[in-house]
Short mmCIF file of C-alpha atoms in Angstrom, two decimals:
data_model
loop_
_atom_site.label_atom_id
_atom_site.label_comp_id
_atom_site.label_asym_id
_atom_site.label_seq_id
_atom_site.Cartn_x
_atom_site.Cartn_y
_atom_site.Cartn_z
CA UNK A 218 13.89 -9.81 -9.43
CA UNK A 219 13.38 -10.32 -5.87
CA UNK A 220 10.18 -9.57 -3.05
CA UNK A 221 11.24 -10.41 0.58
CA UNK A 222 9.41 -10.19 3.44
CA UNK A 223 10.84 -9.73 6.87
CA UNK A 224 10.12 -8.67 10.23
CA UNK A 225 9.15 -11.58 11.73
CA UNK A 226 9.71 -13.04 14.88
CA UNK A 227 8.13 -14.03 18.14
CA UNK A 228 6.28 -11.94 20.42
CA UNK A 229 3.70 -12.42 23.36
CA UNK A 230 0.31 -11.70 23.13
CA UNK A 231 -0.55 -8.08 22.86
CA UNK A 232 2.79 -7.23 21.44
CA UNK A 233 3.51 -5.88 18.33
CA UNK A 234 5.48 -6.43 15.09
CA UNK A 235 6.25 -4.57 11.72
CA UNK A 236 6.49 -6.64 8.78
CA UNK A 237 8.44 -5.31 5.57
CA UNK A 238 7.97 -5.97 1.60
CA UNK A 239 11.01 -5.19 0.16
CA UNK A 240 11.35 -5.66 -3.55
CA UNK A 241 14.67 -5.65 -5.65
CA UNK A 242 15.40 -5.39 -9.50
CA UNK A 243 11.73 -4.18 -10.42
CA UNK A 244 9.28 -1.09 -8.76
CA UNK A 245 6.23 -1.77 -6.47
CA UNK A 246 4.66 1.52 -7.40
CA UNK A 247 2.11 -0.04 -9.81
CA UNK A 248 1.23 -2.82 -8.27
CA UNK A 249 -1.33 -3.89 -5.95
CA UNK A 250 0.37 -5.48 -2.86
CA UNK A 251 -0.87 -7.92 -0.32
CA UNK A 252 -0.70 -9.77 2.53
CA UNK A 253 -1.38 -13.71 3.37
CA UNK A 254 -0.82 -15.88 5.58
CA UNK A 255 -0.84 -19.49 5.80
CA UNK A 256 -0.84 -20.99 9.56
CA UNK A 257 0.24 -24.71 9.93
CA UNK A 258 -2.77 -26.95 8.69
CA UNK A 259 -4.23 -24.06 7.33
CA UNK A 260 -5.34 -22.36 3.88
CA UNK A 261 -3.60 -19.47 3.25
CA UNK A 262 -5.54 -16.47 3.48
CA UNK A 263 -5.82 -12.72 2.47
CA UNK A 264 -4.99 -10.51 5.77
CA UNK A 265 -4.34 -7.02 3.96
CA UNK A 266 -3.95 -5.22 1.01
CA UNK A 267 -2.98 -1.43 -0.63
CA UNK A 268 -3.85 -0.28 -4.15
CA UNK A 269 -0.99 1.22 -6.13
CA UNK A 270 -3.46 4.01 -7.25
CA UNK A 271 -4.99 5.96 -4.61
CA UNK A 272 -3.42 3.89 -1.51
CA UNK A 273 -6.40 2.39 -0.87
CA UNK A 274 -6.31 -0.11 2.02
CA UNK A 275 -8.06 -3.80 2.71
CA UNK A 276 -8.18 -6.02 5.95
CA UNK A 277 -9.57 -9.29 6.80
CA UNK A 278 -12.24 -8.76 9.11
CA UNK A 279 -10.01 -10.95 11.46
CA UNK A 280 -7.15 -8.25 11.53
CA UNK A 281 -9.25 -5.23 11.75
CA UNK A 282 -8.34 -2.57 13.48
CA UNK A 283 -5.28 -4.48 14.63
CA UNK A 284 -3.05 -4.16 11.33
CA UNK A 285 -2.12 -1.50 9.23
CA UNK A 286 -0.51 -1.21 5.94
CA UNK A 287 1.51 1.07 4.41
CA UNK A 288 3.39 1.65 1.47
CA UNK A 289 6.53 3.52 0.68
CA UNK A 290 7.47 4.07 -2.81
CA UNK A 291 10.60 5.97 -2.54
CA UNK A 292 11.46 3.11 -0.12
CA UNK A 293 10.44 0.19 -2.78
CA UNK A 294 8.52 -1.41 0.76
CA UNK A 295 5.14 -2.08 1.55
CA UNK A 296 4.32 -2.48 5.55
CA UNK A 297 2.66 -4.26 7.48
CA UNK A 298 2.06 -3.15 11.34
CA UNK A 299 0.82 -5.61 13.31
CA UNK A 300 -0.86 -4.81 17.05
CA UNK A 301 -2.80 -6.84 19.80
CA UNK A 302 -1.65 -9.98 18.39
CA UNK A 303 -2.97 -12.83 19.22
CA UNK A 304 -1.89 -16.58 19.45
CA UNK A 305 -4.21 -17.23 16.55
CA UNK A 306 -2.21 -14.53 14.11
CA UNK A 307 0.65 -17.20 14.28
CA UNK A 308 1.64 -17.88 11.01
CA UNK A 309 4.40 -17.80 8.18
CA UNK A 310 3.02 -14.27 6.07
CA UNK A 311 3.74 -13.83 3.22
CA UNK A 312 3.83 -10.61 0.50
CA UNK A 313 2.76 -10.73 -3.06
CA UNK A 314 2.05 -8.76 -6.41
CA UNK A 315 -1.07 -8.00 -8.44
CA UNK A 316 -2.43 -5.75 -10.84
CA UNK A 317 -6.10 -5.52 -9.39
CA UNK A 318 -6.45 -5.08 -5.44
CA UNK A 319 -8.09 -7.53 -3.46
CA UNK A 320 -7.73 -10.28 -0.82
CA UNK A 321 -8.22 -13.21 -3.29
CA UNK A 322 -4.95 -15.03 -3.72
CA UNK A 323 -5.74 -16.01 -6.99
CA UNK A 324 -5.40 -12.24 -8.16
CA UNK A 325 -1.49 -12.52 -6.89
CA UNK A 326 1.01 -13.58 -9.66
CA UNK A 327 4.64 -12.93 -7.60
CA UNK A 328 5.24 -13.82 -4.26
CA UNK A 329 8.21 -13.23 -2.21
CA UNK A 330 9.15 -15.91 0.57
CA UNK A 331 7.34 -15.75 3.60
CA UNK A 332 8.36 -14.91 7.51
CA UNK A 333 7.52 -16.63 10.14
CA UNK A 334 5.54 -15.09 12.99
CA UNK A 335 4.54 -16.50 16.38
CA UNK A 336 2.50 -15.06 18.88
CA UNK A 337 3.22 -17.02 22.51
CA UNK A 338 3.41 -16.46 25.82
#
């Protein structure tokens, strides 16, 4: 049973990046899936999230309008497109699992290991 998140990389400011979810040995379809991310010094925190029931989508007030996920079941894979990023999106983001939809990272119970992203010029 395996979630990993990829995708990232570094990129100047303005650019973009898709992050994937991937998970292996179990199905994302009924879970809620998230996004955090936890920049150096920093608390982690809740950037996006998608029901598993109607698709409905969360952002962080920070990220809005900016990111957008997406999930593919037949895939296994939940996205996350980043746009316009900034220096201050730099962080290690990271993908997790819960049965209730939210940006509370208490609410997660799996997480996969994170990928590093950095926005610089």
């Amino acid at each position: 049973v395996q979630l990993q998140a990829s995708g990232g990389g570094l990129v100047q400011p303005g650019g973009s990046l898709r992050l994937s979810c991937a998970a292996s040995g179990f199905t994302l379809d009924y879970y809620a899936i998230g996004w955090f991310r936890q920049a150096p010094g920093k608390e982690r925190e809740g950037v996006s999230c998608i029901s598993d029931s109607d698709g409905s989508t969360y952002y962080a007030d920070s990220v809005k309008g900016r990111f957008t996920i997406s999930r593919d079941n037949a895939k296994n894979t939940v996205y996350l497109q980043m746009n316009s990023l900034k220096p201050e999106d730099t962080a290690v983001y990271y993908c997790a699992t819960a049965w209730v939809v939210g940006l509370e990272a208490g609410e997660y119970d799996y997480w996969g290991q994170g990928t590093l992203v950095t926005v610089s010029s």
